[in-house]
Every structure is written in C-alpha cells, then in structure tokens.
Short mmCIF file of C-alpha atoms and ligand atoms in Angstrom, two decimals:
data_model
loop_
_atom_site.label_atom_id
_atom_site.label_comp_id
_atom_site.label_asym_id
_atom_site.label_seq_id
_atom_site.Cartn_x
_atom_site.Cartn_y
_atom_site.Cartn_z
CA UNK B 22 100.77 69.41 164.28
CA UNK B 23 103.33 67.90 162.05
CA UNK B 24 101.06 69.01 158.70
CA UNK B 25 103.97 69.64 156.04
CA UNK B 26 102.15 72.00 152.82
CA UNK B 27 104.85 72.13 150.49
CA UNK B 28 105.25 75.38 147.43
CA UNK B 29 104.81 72.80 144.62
CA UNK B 30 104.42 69.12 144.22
CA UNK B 31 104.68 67.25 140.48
CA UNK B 32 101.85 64.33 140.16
CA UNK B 33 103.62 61.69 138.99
CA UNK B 34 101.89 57.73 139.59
CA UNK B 35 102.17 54.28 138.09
CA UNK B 36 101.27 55.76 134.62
CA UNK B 37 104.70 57.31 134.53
CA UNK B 38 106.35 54.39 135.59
CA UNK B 39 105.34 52.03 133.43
CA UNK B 40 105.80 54.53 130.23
CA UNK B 41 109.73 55.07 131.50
CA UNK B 42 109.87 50.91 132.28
CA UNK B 43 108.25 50.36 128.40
CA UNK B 44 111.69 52.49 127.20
CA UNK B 45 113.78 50.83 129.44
CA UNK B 46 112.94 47.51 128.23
CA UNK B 47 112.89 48.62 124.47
CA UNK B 48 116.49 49.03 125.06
CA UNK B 49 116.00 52.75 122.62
CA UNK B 50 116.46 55.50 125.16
CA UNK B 51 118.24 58.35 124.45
CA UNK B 52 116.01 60.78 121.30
CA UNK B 53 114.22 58.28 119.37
CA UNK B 54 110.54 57.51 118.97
CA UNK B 55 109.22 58.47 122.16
CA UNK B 56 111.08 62.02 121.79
CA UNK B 57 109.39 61.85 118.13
CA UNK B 58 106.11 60.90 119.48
CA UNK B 59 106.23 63.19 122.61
CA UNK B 60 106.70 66.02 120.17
CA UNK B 61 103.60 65.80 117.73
CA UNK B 62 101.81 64.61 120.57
CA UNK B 63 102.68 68.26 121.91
CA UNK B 64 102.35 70.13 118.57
CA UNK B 65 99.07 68.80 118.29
CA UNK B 66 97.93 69.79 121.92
CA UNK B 67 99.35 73.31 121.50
CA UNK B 68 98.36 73.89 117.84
CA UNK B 69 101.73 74.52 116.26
CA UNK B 70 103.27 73.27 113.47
CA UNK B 71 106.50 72.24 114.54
CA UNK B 72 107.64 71.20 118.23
CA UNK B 73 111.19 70.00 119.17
CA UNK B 74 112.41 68.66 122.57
CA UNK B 75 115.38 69.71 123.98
CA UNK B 76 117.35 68.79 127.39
CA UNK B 77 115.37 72.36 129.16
CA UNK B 78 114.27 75.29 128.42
CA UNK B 79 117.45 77.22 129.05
CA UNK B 80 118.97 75.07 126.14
CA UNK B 81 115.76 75.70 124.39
CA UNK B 82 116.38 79.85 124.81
CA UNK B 83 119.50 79.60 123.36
CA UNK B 84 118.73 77.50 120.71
CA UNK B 85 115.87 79.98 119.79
CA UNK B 86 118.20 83.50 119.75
CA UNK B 87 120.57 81.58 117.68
CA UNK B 88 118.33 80.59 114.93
CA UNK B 89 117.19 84.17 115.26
CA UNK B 90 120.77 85.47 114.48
CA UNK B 91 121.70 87.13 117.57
CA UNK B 92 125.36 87.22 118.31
CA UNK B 93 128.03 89.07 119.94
CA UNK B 94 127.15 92.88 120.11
CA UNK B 95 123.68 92.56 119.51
CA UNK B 96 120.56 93.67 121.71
CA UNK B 97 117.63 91.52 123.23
CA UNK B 98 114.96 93.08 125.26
CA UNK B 99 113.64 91.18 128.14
CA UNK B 100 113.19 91.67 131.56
CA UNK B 101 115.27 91.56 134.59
CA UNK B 102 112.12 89.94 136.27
CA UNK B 103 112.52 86.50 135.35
CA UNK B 104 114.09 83.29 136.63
CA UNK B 105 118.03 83.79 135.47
CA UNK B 106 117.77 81.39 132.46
CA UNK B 107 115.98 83.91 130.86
CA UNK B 108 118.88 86.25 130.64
CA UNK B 109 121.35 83.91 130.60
CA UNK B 110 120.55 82.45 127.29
CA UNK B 111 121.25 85.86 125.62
CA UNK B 112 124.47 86.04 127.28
CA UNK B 113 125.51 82.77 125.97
CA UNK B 114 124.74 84.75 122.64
CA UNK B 115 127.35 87.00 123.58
CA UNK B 116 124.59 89.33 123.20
CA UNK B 117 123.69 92.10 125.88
CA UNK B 118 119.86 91.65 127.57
CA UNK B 119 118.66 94.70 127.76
CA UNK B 120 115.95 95.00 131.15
CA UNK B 121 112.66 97.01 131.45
CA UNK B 122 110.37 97.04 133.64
CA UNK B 123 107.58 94.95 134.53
CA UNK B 124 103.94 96.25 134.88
CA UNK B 125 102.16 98.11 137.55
CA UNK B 126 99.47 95.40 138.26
CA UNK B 127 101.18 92.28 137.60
CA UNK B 128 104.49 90.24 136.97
CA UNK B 129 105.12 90.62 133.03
CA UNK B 130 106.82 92.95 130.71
CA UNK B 131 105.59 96.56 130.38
CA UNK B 132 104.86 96.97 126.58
CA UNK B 133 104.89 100.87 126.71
CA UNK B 134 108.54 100.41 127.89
CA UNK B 135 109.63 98.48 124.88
CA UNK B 136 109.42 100.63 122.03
CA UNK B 137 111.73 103.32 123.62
CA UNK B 138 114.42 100.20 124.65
CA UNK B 139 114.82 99.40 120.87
CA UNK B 140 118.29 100.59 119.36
CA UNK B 141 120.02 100.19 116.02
CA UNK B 142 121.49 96.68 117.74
CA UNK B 143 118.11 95.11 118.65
CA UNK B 144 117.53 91.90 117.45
CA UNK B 145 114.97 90.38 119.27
CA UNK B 146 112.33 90.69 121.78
CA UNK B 147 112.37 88.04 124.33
CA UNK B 148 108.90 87.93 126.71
CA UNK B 149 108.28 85.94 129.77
CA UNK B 150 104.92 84.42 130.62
CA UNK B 151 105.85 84.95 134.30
CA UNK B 152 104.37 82.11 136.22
CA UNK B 153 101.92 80.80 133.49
CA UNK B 154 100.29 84.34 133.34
CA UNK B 155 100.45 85.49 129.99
CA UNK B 156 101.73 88.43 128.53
CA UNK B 157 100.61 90.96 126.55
CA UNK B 158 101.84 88.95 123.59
CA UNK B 159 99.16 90.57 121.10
CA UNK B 160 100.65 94.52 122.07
CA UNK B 161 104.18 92.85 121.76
CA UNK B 162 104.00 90.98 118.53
CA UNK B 163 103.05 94.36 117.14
CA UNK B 164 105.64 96.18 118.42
CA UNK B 165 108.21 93.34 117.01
CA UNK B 166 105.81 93.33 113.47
CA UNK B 167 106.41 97.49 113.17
CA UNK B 168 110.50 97.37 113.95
CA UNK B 169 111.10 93.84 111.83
CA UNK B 170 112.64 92.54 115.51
CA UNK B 171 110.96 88.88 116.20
CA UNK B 172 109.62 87.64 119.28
CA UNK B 173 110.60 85.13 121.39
CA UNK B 174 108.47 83.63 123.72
CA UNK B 175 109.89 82.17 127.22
CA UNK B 176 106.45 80.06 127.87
CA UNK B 177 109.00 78.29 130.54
CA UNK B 178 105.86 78.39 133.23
CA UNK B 179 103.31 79.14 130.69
CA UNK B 180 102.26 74.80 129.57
CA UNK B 181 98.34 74.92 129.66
CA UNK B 182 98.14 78.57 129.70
CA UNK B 183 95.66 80.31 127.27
CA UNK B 184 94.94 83.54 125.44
CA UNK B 185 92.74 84.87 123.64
CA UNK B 186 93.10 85.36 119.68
CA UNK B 187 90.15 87.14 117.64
CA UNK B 188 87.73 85.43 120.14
CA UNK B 189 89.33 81.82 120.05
CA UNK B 190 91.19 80.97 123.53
CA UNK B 191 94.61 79.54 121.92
CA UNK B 192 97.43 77.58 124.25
CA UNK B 193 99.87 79.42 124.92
CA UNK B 194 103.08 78.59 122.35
CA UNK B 195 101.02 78.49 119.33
CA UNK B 196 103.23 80.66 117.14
CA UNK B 197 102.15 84.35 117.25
CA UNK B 198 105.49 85.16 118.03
CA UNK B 199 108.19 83.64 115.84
CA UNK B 200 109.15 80.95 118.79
CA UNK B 201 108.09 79.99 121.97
CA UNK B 202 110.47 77.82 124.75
CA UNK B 203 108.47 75.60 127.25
CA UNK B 204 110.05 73.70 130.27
CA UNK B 205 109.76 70.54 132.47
CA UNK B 206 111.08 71.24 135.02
CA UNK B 207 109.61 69.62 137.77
CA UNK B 208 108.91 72.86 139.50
CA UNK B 209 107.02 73.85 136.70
CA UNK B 210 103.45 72.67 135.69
CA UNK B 211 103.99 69.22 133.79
CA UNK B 212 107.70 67.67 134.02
CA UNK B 213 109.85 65.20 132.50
CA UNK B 214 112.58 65.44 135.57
CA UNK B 215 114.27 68.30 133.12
CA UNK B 216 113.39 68.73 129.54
CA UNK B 217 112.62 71.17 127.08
CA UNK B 218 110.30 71.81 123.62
CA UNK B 219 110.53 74.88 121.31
CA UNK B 220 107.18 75.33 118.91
CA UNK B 221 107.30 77.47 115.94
CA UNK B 222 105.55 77.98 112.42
CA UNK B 223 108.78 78.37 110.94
CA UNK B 224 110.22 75.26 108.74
CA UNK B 225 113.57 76.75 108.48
CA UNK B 226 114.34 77.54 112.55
CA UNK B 227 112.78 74.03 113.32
CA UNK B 228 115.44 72.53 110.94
CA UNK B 229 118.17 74.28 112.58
CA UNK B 230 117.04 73.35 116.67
CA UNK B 231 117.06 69.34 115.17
CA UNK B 232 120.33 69.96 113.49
CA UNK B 233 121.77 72.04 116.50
CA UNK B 234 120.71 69.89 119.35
CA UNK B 235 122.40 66.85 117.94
CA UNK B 236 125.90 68.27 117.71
CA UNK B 237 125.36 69.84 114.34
CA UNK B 238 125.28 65.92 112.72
CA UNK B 239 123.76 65.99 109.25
CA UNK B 240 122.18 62.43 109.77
CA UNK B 241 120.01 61.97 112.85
CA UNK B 242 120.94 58.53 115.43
CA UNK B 243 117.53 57.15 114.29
CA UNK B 244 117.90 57.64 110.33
CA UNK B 245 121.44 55.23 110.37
CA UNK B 246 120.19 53.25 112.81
CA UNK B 247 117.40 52.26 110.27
CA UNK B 248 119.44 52.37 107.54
CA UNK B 249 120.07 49.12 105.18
CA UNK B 250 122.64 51.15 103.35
CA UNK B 251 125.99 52.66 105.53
CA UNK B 252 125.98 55.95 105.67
CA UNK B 253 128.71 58.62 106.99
CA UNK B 254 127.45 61.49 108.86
CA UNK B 255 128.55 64.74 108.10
CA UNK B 256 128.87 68.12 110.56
CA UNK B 257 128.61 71.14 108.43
CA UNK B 258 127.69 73.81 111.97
CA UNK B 259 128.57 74.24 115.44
CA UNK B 260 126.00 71.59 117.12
CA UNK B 261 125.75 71.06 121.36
CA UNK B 262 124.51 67.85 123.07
CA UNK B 263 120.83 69.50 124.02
CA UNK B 264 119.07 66.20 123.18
CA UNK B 265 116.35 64.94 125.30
CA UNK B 266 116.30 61.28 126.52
CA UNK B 267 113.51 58.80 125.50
CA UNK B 268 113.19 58.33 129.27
CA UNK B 269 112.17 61.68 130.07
CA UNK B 270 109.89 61.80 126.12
CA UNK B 271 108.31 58.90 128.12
CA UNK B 272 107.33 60.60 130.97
CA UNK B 273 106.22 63.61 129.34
CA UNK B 274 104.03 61.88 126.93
CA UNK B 275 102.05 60.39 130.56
CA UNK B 276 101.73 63.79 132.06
CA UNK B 277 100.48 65.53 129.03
CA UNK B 278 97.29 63.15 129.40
CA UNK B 279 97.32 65.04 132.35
CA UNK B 280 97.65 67.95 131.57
CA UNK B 281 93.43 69.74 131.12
CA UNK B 282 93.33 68.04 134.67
CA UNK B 283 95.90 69.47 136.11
CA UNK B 284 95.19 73.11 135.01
CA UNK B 285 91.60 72.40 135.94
CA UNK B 286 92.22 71.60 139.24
CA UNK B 287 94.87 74.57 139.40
CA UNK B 288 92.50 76.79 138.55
CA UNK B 289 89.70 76.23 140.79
CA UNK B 290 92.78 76.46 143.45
CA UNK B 291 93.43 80.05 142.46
CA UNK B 292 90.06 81.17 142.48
CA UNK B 293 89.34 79.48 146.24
CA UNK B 294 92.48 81.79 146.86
CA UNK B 295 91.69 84.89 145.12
CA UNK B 296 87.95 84.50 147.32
CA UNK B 297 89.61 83.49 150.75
CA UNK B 298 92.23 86.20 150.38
CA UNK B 299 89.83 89.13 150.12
CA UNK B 300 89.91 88.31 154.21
CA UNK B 301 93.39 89.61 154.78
CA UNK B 302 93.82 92.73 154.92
CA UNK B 303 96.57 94.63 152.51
CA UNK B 304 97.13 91.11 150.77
CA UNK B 305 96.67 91.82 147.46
CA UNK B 306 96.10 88.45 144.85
CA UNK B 307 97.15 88.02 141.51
CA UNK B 308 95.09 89.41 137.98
CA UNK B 309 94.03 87.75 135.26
CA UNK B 310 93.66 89.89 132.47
CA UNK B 311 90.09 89.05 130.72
CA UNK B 312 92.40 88.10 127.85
CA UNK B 313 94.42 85.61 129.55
CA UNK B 314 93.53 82.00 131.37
CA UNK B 315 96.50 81.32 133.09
CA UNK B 316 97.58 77.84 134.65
CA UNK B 317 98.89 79.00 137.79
CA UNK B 318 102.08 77.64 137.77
CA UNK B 319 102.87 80.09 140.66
CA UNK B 320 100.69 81.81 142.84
CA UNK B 321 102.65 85.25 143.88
CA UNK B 322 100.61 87.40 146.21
CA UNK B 323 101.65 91.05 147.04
CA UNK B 324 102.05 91.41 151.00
CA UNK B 325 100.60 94.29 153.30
CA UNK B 326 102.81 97.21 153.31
CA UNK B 327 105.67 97.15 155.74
CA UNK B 328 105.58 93.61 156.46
CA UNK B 329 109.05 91.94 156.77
CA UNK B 330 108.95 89.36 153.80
CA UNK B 331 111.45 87.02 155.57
CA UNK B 332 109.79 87.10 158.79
CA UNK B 333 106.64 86.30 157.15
CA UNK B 334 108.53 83.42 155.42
CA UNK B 335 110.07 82.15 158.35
CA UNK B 336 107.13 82.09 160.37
CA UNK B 337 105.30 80.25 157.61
CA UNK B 338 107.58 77.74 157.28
CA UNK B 339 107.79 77.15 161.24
CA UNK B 340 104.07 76.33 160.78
CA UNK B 341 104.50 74.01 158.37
CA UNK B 342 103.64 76.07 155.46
CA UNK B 343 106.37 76.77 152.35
CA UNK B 344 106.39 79.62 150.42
CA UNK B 345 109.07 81.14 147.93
CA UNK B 346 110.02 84.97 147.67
CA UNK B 347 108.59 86.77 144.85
CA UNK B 348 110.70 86.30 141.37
CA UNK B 349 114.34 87.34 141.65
CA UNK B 350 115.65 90.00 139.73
CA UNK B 351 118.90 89.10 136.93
CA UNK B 352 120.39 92.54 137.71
CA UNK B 353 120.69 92.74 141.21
CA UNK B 354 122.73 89.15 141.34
CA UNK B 355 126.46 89.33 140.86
CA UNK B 356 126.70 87.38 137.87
CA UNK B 357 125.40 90.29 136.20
CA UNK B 358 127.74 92.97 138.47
CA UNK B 359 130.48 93.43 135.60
CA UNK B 360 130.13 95.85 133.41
CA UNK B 361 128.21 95.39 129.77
CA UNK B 362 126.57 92.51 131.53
CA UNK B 363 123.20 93.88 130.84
CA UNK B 364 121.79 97.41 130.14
CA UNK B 365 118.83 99.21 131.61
CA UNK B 366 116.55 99.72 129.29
CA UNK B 367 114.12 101.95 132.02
CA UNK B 368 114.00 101.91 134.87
CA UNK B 369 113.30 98.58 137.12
CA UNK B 370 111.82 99.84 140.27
CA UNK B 371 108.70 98.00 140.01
CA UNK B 372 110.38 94.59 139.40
CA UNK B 373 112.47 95.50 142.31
CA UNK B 374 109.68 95.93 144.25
CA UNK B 375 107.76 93.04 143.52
CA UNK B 376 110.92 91.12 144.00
CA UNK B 377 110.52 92.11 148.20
CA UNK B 378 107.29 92.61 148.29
CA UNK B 379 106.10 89.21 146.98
CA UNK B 380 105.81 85.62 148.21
CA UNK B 381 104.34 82.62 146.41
CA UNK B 382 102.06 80.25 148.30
CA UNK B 383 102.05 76.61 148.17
CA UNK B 384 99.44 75.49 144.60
CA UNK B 385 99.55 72.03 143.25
CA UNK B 386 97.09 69.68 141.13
CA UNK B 387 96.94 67.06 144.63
CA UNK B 388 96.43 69.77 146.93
CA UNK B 389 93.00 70.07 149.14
CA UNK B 390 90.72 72.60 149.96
CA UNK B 391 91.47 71.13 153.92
CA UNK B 392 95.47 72.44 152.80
CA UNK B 393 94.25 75.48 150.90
CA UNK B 394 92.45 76.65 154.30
CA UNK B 395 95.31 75.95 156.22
CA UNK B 396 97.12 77.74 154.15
CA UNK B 397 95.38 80.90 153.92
CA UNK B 398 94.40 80.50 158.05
CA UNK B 399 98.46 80.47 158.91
CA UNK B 400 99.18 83.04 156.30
CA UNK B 401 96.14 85.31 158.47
CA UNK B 402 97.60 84.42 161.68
CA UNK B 403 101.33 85.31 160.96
CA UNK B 404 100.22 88.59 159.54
CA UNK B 405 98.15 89.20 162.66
CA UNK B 406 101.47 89.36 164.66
CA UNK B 407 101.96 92.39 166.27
CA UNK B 408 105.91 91.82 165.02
CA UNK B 409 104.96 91.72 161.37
CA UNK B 410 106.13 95.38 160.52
CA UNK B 411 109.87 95.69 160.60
CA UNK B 412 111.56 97.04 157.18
CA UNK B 413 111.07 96.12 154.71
CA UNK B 414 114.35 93.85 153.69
C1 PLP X 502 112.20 77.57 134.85
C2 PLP X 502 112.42 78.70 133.94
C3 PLP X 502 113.42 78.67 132.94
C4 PLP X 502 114.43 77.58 132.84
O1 PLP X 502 113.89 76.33 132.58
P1 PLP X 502 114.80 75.02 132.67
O2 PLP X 502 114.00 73.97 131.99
O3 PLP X 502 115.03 74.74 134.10
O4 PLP X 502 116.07 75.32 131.93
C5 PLP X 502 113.49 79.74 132.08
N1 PLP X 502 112.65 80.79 132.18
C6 PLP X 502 111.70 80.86 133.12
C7 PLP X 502 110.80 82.04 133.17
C8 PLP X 502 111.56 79.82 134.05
O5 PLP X 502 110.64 79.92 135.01
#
C-alpha cells in the first residue's frame, strides 16, 4: 500500500492557469486591476465595505495595529494559541502581546479572561478564528465596545466561515470588529500562493493600509500610469512594500468562484468525521458552537488520555497518513524567551495542553469518503496499539 493522504491539499486546475496566463500576457502584473477587481470581488462576497490586498496576512496584522495606533509600550491582548504571526505582528509594533488562555471546549480565546487582562496600556484586542472556527466575536466586541479598546480580527483560517448576527448567518470579516486580516496561504482554505486582504467599515483605516502598503506614495502606480498630465509623487508617512501581485489577484479571483464549493464539501467532511469518530474511544472531535458554521480549515481532534502524540504521529505517517500537532503555543518558543517579550495575561495551561494533546487530520475540498475511511480506520488501528500510552511528551 503506497496510498499517500496528505494534511491539506489547495484545488487549483486550468481555471487558475489561464487567469495567471491572461496577466501575464497583459504585461500589468504587479497591484493593478486584477488586485482592484480581486478586492470588491471579495468585499462583495464577505459583505464589507472596504477590502484591501496585501502580500499575507502577517503584513495584513501589522498593517491593522498600526492604523489602530499601537506602538512601542502599548498592550494587545491575544492569545499565545495561535500560529506565531499572530503575535508577531504586535511585536513589530514594538508593542507587548499580552496571552490568555484559550477555552475549555475548544481552540479560541476565553472571553471571561479578557476583561481582567486589560490595563491602562491596552490598546487593542486582537482574536483568532483558530482554524476557521469562530470566536466568540459577539462577547468580545462588547468587551472592546465597554473599555473603548477595538478589535482586531485575525480571520487568517477563518475565509468562508460564518456566524450568526441577530438571526442572519454573516461571513466571517464583515466588520463587527473594527478590522479583520484574512490569508492565502496555501495551507489555508482558498490561496493565492501567499497573499493577504484586510476588510473594514472604516474609510479612514482603509485609506491608510492603501497608502501604507505602497511605501507611503501619495499617488498610486495605476493613477500615473493613466495619467495624461505628469505628475510627481509625494511620501508624506513611513510606507513598506506589502503590495500584492496581479498574478496572485489573478488566482485569487479563480478560487473565490470556488469558494461555497469548497466549504461545502469541507463541511460534509467534518461531519463524516465528527460521526465516524464517535468509534474511537477517548478521541474527542471538534465543536461547533450553534452560533458558528465554521469552514474547517483544520480539523484538530483531542487524543485519548496518555497517548504519546508523536508516536501516534509517527505511526500515522508510516501508514501513509499526515497529520500536524495541535496549534503551537508563541510563549513556549524562544523567540519569545527574553524578557518583556510577551506578558501572561492568565494563566495558559489549557492552550498548553491542547498544544500536546492535539493532532489535526488530513481535510481537503478533493478528498474522498474512500480517504476519509482510511483515515479514521489507521487513526483506530494505531490507537489500538498496546504501545500507545507512554507520556505524554
Ligand atoms: C496562517 C496564519 C497567519 C499568517 O498568515 P500568512 O498569510 O502566512 O502571513 C496568521 N494567523 C493565523 C491564525 C494563521 O493561521
């Protein structure tokens, strides 16, 4: 049996390729009317006002605490729970993440642990939606909405995802909070190779991420390009180079056509999991809050207690299965070692936990229910080894 199932696989076809050959050919491909055009073409499938690309989501993070303000000295709660970007971004701030924990029944932030994390130096709240699961964004905008601190969203994993608002299901990114950051990655659930899009209802931050993302230049590429008049550019604030490429707009604009397929067909995955799984013993599946439709970007089970996580892995992998630990943890990596790198804002045992006790099986939009039952088979066979229980690492 040579049967390879991998963690995650993007769909990509011909439809792809011939929207990056059509901007190849146009000889326009660096942020110009296909970035234009991917954004509304996102705006409108989210429901926000305003959408800008951006290179990824990390630049998309930073981008977002900037417009907010935050700076050297100041305060952003978030979790330690997340892929490292997360944190990252407020360090590039020169601000200080401050971590709580996650909750007790799933892979977000805890918002009872948020009010008590909020200082004099707070200036923002930044929330995951940890592998396309939402977060308790309705508990959390309140919290910001009492203390004046905005919200950021990191929607990273969270494309397709849905909540519900006053009894309307809403994407995901359509502004509740003050911004939300999305990725396309290809890891994550559509992708553009990398890339990045921040939504918001706010005029005044959307002008800034368009000024910001082209070096601060007063005059966009495309407006002196048209131009029958010369014009000088001007650069009145610190800009970076966080454009996105018309290659990668391109690309994205293909797989959003995708995209209701694709979290279709994830779905019905996760529920053939969530039924199959009931089968093994101490394996515990994900929740979906009633509130939340999330578009599986990950699918993180909790392992039987005692089981060795890398053994389990390992033994996985040897039968042609991959699988990823659960999410790492910012604050036990040593980028985040010296001191005044971060600050505990509770304590993080759960998201320490989770971190060991976790892995995330193979989901994708291609993948059959033939895979899906090997899958969960292997998974029941490795955990059937009478070797299974050694510490936990
Ligand atoms: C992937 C990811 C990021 C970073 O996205 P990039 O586009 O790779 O920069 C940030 N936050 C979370 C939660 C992620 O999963």
């Amino acid at each position: 049996m040579t049967r390879q199932i991998p963690v995650a696989k993007p769909l990509l076809d011909e439809l792809e390729v011939e929207a990056v050959r059509r901007v190849v050919l146009s000889g326009w491909v660096t942020q110009g009317p296909e970035v234009a055009a991917f954004e509304s073409e996102f705006a409108a499938l989210i429901g926000t006002p305003h959408a800008c690309a951006v290179s990824n989501c990390t630049t998309a993070l930073h981008l977002a605490l900037l417009a907010l303000g935050v700076g050297a000295g100041d305060e952003v709660i978030t979790v330690s729970h997340s892929f490292v970007a997360t944190a990252n971004a407020i360090r590039y701030c020169g601000a200080v993440p401050v971590f709580v924990d996650i909750e007790a029944d799933g892979f977000n932030i805890d918002p009872e642990l948020i009010e008590p994390a909020i200082t004099a130096r707070t200036r923002a709240i930044l929330c995951v939606h940890q592998l396309g699961m939402p977060c308790d964004l309705r508990q959390i905008v309140g919290i910001g909405k009492r203390h004046a601190i905005p919200v950021i969203e990191d929607a990273a994993c969270a494309i397709g995802s849905e909540i519900l608002w006053d009894g309307q299901w809403e994407k995901a990114g359509r502004p509740r909070g003050d911004i939300a950051c999305f990725s396309f990655h290809p890891r994550k659930v559509v992708t553009t190779g990398d890339g990045g899009m921040l939504t918001t209802a706010n005029s005044e931050y959307d002008r800034k991420f368009r000024l910001w993302r082209q070096h601060g230049m007063s005059v966009p590429d495309t407006v002196r390009h048209g131009s029958r008049e010369v014009i000088y550019e001007s650069y009145p604030e610190l800009g970076f180079n966080y454009r996105m490429t018309d290659l990668q707009a391109a690309l994205g604009r293909g797989q959003l056509q995708r995209l209701g397929n694709i979290v279709a067909a994830r779905r019905r995955l996760a529920a053939q999991y969530a039924e199959r799984l009931q089968g093994i013993a101490g394996v515990v599946p994900p929740v979906e809050p009633d509130w939340a439709r999330s578009n599986w970007q990950s699918y993180c089970v909790q392992l039987p207690r005692g089981v060795d996580q890398r053994g389990v892995m390992q033994a996985l992998l040897d039968r042609g299965v991959s699988t990823r630990r659960g999410i790492m943890n910012s604050h036990l990596e040593h980028a985040y070692e010296q001191p005044g790198a971060y600050r505990s804002g509770s304590g993080l045992q759960r998201s320490v936990m989770a971190q060991r006790s976790t892995i995330i099986l193979p989901l994708y939009a291609q993948m059959t229910e033939s895979e899906l039952d090997f899958v969960v088979d292997t998974f029941t066979d490795v955990l059937d080894q009478p070797d299974r229980h050694r510490a936990a690492g």
